[in-house]
XYZ file of C-alpha atoms in Angstrom:
384
model
C -17.521 37.447 54.857
C -15.447 36.367 51.870
C -13.928 32.901 51.993
C -10.172 33.404 51.610
C -9.911 30.116 49.753
C -12.055 31.576 46.981
C -9.919 34.676 46.502
C -7.640 33.085 43.837
C -10.688 31.924 41.880
C -12.302 35.345 42.151
C -9.078 37.009 41.010
C -8.809 34.727 37.979
C -12.366 35.701 37.085
C -11.363 39.321 36.399
C -10.366 40.536 32.936
C -6.639 40.255 32.121
C -6.311 44.051 31.966
C -7.518 44.306 35.565
C -5.113 41.581 36.669
C -2.182 43.311 34.904
C -2.979 46.748 36.367
C -1.268 46.189 39.776
C 2.060 45.318 38.099
C 1.952 48.455 35.945
C 1.092 50.731 38.895
C 3.669 49.139 41.183
C 6.464 49.586 38.637
C 5.418 53.179 37.927
C 5.245 54.176 41.596
C 8.556 52.460 42.355
C 10.200 54.383 39.504
C 9.133 57.689 41.100
C 10.695 56.922 44.490
C 13.717 59.258 44.821
C 15.938 56.570 46.362
C 15.743 54.324 43.278
C 14.727 56.626 40.416
C 18.224 56.668 38.919
C 19.136 53.013 39.413
C 17.435 51.580 36.353
C 18.729 50.381 32.999
C 21.561 52.530 31.599
C 21.979 51.834 27.900
C 24.747 54.059 26.536
C 26.134 54.960 29.972
C 25.162 58.643 29.635
C 25.130 60.963 32.688
C 21.970 60.647 34.766
C 19.517 63.559 34.553
C 17.505 64.578 37.644
C 13.804 63.783 37.683
C 11.479 66.448 36.256
C 7.942 66.652 34.879
C 8.994 65.076 31.597
C 10.398 62.113 33.547
C 6.951 61.433 35.024
C 5.480 61.329 31.494
C 8.259 58.969 30.366
C 7.640 56.660 33.335
C 3.908 56.603 32.571
C 4.613 55.793 28.900
C 6.860 52.909 29.916
C 4.733 51.378 32.665
C 1.044 51.973 31.983
C 0.948 50.068 28.642
C 1.717 46.916 30.654
C -1.989 46.891 31.490
C -2.678 45.587 27.960
C 0.421 43.400 27.651
C -1.739 40.259 27.239
C -4.758 41.811 25.537
C -2.790 43.811 22.919
C 0.855 42.754 23.266
C 2.112 44.479 20.109
C 0.608 47.836 21.112
C 2.155 47.424 24.551
C 5.605 46.696 23.088
C 5.503 49.715 20.762
C 4.513 52.182 23.514
C 6.948 50.778 26.048
C 9.756 50.845 23.477
C 9.081 54.533 22.730
C 9.100 55.308 26.439
C 12.311 53.310 26.937
C 14.035 55.195 24.097
C 13.018 58.544 25.625
C 14.222 57.358 29.038
C 17.680 56.462 27.696
C 18.092 59.460 25.377
C 17.239 61.938 28.134
C 19.305 60.052 30.675
C 16.646 59.462 33.356
C 17.635 55.793 33.797
C 14.513 54.984 35.834
C 13.517 51.575 37.116
C 10.658 51.805 34.624
C 13.135 50.597 31.983
C 12.424 47.095 33.298
C 9.044 47.369 31.566
C 10.790 46.787 28.220
C 11.805 43.267 29.269
C 8.305 42.511 30.558
C 6.681 43.817 27.370
C 9.126 41.903 25.186
C 8.522 38.645 27.082
C 4.743 39.151 26.982
C 4.784 39.844 23.242
C 6.780 36.704 22.522
C 4.359 34.735 24.693
C 0.980 36.170 23.654
C 1.310 37.644 20.155
C -0.637 35.474 17.712
C 0.201 36.968 14.318
C 3.100 38.686 12.544
C 5.659 37.425 15.010
C 8.583 37.371 12.552
C 7.696 40.815 11.259
C 7.682 42.096 14.828
C 11.174 40.694 15.434
C 12.516 42.296 12.253
C 10.950 45.718 12.909
C 11.980 45.738 16.578
C 15.561 44.871 15.614
C 15.553 47.582 12.963
C 14.221 50.118 15.474
C 17.044 49.306 17.883
C 19.692 50.496 15.380
C 18.596 54.196 15.332
C 18.471 54.196 19.162
C 22.023 52.877 19.406
C 23.248 55.359 16.758
C 21.510 58.285 18.517
C 23.048 57.378 21.859
C 26.463 57.102 20.263
C 26.146 60.518 18.605
C 25.233 62.311 21.840
C 28.392 61.026 23.503
C 27.719 57.491 24.693
C 30.951 55.593 25.540
C 29.153 52.253 25.234
C 30.636 51.228 21.908
C 29.471 48.578 19.450
C 30.277 45.730 21.847
C 28.062 47.160 24.583
C 25.127 47.801 22.264
C 25.474 44.316 20.785
C 25.538 42.717 24.222
C 22.369 44.553 25.231
C 20.670 43.430 22.002
C 21.642 39.807 22.687
C 20.132 40.153 26.139
C 16.859 41.310 24.582
C 17.047 38.376 22.156
C 17.380 35.960 25.098
C 14.273 37.470 26.703
C 12.352 37.027 23.435
C 13.598 33.455 23.142
C 12.410 32.749 26.682
C 8.948 33.966 25.733
C 8.940 31.761 22.642
C 9.964 28.756 24.745
C 7.174 29.455 27.247
C 4.665 29.784 24.416
C 5.679 26.452 22.892
C 5.661 24.760 26.291
C 2.141 25.979 26.989
C 1.001 24.899 23.527
C 2.508 21.442 24.028
C 0.885 21.170 27.453
C -2.492 22.232 26.047
C -2.165 19.693 23.226
C -1.265 16.987 25.731
C -4.297 17.840 27.852
C -6.434 17.734 24.713
C -5.110 14.294 23.763
C -5.598 13.012 27.321
C -9.160 14.348 27.347
C -9.883 12.749 23.981
C -8.387 9.435 25.116
C -10.405 9.594 28.334
C -13.616 10.286 26.436
C -12.861 7.477 23.981
C -12.166 5.062 26.835
C -15.376 6.103 28.575
C -17.388 5.672 25.380
C -15.849 2.239 24.913
C -16.655 1.281 28.493
C -20.254 2.466 28.203
C -20.641 0.701 24.843
C -19.281 -2.519 26.353
C -21.635 -2.296 29.331
C -24.542 -1.506 27.012
C -23.677 -4.500 24.843
C -23.499 -6.811 27.861
C -26.816 -5.641 29.281
C -28.900 -5.376 26.122
C -27.566 -8.494 24.425
C -28.160 -10.763 27.404
C -31.607 -9.508 28.372
C -32.946 -9.188 24.838
C -31.619 -12.611 23.868
C -33.320 -14.155 26.886
C -36.595 -12.406 26.049
C -36.481 -13.498 22.392
C -35.790 -17.112 23.328
C -38.543 -17.089 25.946
C -41.014 -15.510 23.513
C -40.102 -18.079 20.857
C -40.743 -20.908 23.301
C -44.069 -19.363 24.351
C -45.479 -20.092 20.905
C -45.505 -23.800 21.682
C -47.040 -23.500 25.161
C -50.552 -22.411 24.235
C -51.862 -25.820 25.236
C -50.268 -25.497 28.687
C -51.625 -22.342 30.355
C -49.546 -22.782 33.510
C -46.248 -23.055 31.636
C -47.270 -20.234 29.314
C -48.036 -18.007 32.289
C -44.653 -18.887 33.809
C -42.853 -18.057 30.565
C -44.666 -14.745 30.110
C -43.851 -13.825 33.716
C -40.199 -14.598 33.046
C -40.280 -12.361 29.967
C -41.818 -9.545 32.012
C -39.229 -9.917 34.776
C -36.414 -9.943 32.251
C -37.733 -6.771 30.602
C -38.013 -4.989 33.938
C -34.511 -6.032 34.897
C -33.252 -4.787 31.536
C -34.928 -1.406 32.043
C -33.424 -1.084 35.529
C -29.936 -1.901 34.282
C -30.278 0.525 31.378
C -31.387 3.325 33.699
C -28.349 2.805 35.887
C -26.109 2.748 32.831
C -27.591 5.970 31.469
C -26.608 7.632 34.746
C -23.048 7.474 33.450
C -24.033 9.764 30.586
C -25.955 12.255 32.706
C -23.570 14.810 34.305
C -26.376 16.180 36.532
C -27.152 12.829 38.123
C -25.690 12.570 41.614
C -26.143 8.840 42.178
C -23.298 6.426 41.704
C -23.712 4.111 38.706
C -24.616 0.574 39.620
C -22.033 -2.146 39.026
C -23.082 -5.808 38.973
C -21.535 -7.967 41.684
C -20.555 -11.589 41.707
C -23.328 -12.142 44.243
C -25.819 -11.722 41.418
C -24.486 -14.732 39.534
C -27.135 -17.034 40.920
C -29.889 -14.679 39.749
C -28.221 -14.533 36.343
C -28.108 -18.317 36.119
C -31.723 -18.592 37.228
C -32.786 -16.099 34.560
C -31.032 -18.220 31.932
C -32.765 -21.340 33.210
C -36.143 -19.617 32.859
C -35.242 -18.982 29.217
C -35.051 -22.764 28.718
C -31.319 -23.311 29.092
C -30.309 -26.120 31.491
C -27.484 -24.611 33.558
C -25.449 -26.316 36.278
C -23.841 -23.748 38.563
C -21.022 -24.405 41.028
C -19.189 -21.803 43.066
C -16.110 -22.427 45.200
C -14.789 -20.060 47.793
C -16.514 -16.973 49.104
C -16.717 -13.705 47.152
C -15.014 -10.773 48.922
C -17.070 -8.111 50.652
C -15.559 -5.362 48.499
C -16.888 -5.168 44.957
C -14.013 -4.675 42.563
C -13.168 -4.810 38.892
C -12.284 -8.516 39.112
C -15.738 -9.415 40.440
C -17.466 -7.284 37.794
C -15.355 -8.865 35.056
C -16.233 -12.349 36.331
C -19.917 -11.459 36.211
C -19.592 -10.173 32.634
C -17.741 -13.309 31.509
C -20.547 -15.530 32.809
C -23.196 -13.208 31.375
C -21.687 -13.146 27.873
C -21.054 -16.903 27.857
C -24.664 -17.656 28.874
C -25.928 -15.216 26.254
C -23.951 -17.017 23.563
C -25.255 -20.353 24.834
C -28.826 -19.087 24.480
C -28.094 -17.820 20.976
C -26.180 -20.683 19.482
C -26.916 -23.762 21.618
C -30.348 -23.259 23.112
C -31.392 -26.253 25.189
C -27.870 -27.647 25.472
C -26.410 -28.587 28.822
C -24.361 -25.677 30.134
C -22.004 -25.664 33.109
C -20.802 -22.610 35.013
C -17.912 -22.979 37.431
C -16.594 -20.007 39.433
C -13.692 -20.293 41.862
C -12.804 -17.434 44.217
C -9.184 -17.617 45.262
C -7.137 -15.288 47.440
C -5.339 -13.790 44.450
C -7.539 -14.550 41.466
C -10.968 -15.559 40.241
C -11.271 -18.331 37.671
C -14.367 -18.734 35.536
C -15.239 -21.565 33.163
C -18.475 -21.771 31.197
C -18.960 -24.778 28.906
C -21.791 -25.739 26.577
C -22.310 -29.169 25.032
C -23.617 -27.657 21.811
C -26.153 -30.398 21.137
C -29.231 -28.256 21.527
C -31.574 -26.858 18.903
C -30.828 -23.519 17.261
C -33.837 -21.317 17.849
C -34.343 -17.927 16.267
C -32.330 -15.351 18.172
C -30.477 -12.153 17.499
C -27.269 -12.713 15.582
C -23.947 -12.058 17.234
C -21.258 -9.668 16.054
C -18.394 -11.165 18.031
C -17.988 -7.865 19.841
C -18.854 -9.390 23.217
C -15.973 -11.856 23.321
C -13.554 -9.214 22.039
C -14.724 -6.847 24.761
C -14.284 -9.539 27.409
C -10.761 -10.254 26.217
C -9.925 -6.543 26.505
C -11.595 -6.212 29.915
C -9.770 -9.209 31.380
C -6.504 -8.198 29.716
C -6.631 -4.727 31.282
C -6.773 -6.400 34.697
C -3.723 -8.518 33.883
C -5.679 -11.737 33.455
C -6.062 -14.378 30.769
C -9.090 -15.083 28.593
C -9.822 -17.798 26.048
C -12.898 -18.899 24.119
C -13.215 -21.683 21.582
C -14.524 -25.094 20.704
C -13.546 -28.018 22.874
C -12.811 -31.622 22.091
C -15.952 -33.686 21.734
C -18.072 -30.748 20.636
C -19.420 -27.707 22.346
C -17.883 -24.409 23.332
C -15.974 -23.311 26.405
C -15.065 -19.890 27.798
C -12.310 -19.599 30.386
C -11.005 -16.580 32.292
C -8.410 -16.067 34.991
C -8.801 -12.679 36.631
C -6.394 -11.322 39.277
C -8.370 -10.308 42.376
C -7.897 -7.284 44.594
C -8.466 -4.665 41.877
C -10.689 -1.858 43.048
C -13.702 -0.919 41.027
């Protein structure tokens, strides 16, 4: 059995000529119904002629070209116009005359090239029709023919307006898609920066310290184990991040929670950075953007401490309030500068943008008495 909910999708999958066929057949069959076959458009107000075999041919010429009104709109307009002229000159006045309006609207909407030329030629072709109708006794007069032409012009203008509206909508969708892709690339780049910079910095600092521990096998073993653990954690985080770039992956990408702060602090301590960690209040059960941002603030601040003030006393204070999370990470700055990857400043800029998007406040700079401090106030309750 066919799922009725899929019928619209199946119908849209057909070629446009197949989808336009029912309209053409319906209009043609309606025009041949005796009760309505003389109630169509009457340009020139000539006496109505009874239906005959020629009328069937005229109806077919007016209606059947509508099948290609979107595929070949200009061809459709030419054939329908010829059929409409024959309809009016012979006085059949069938409902099929409505096909001229449909063809005109479709041409204005779908014709890609030579649009102005089409308007000029169609207008020029209307003059001989009006003159011919007048010569065979039409009482319409110049005013009537002009009014009908203005009506056709309004139909064409409607098609032009629809075309421009669709083009503007398509351009808007394109811009939205581009902006979405750019935002996603920025988000992935920021997450990649946070993960790689922190883990690699910790590994470099730990490896640098291992050079001086050859005389102490136990401490050397501990340092090498810390390097291994950091590398494994980095690989795990990178795998989860790469899930964002894989459209075939069904798993949800992992987002770090504030509950991992203690592990983050412990990892930094293993890299040789003395860190004092205090946490006030309880983190909420729901993981949201505020908690992730707080984690990233602490992560970037500790990474910078490892880079630029290795061995200096560092304090991390996190306060969970009902409406906001406040984070403060301070470094004395009295430690030794060990070899480490240089910073580009992109991390702090990214944090400022991340916190700003959540409506919070972020600051980073030197403090009185030496050292560096990073502060963030992040409104809570924002879903991830």
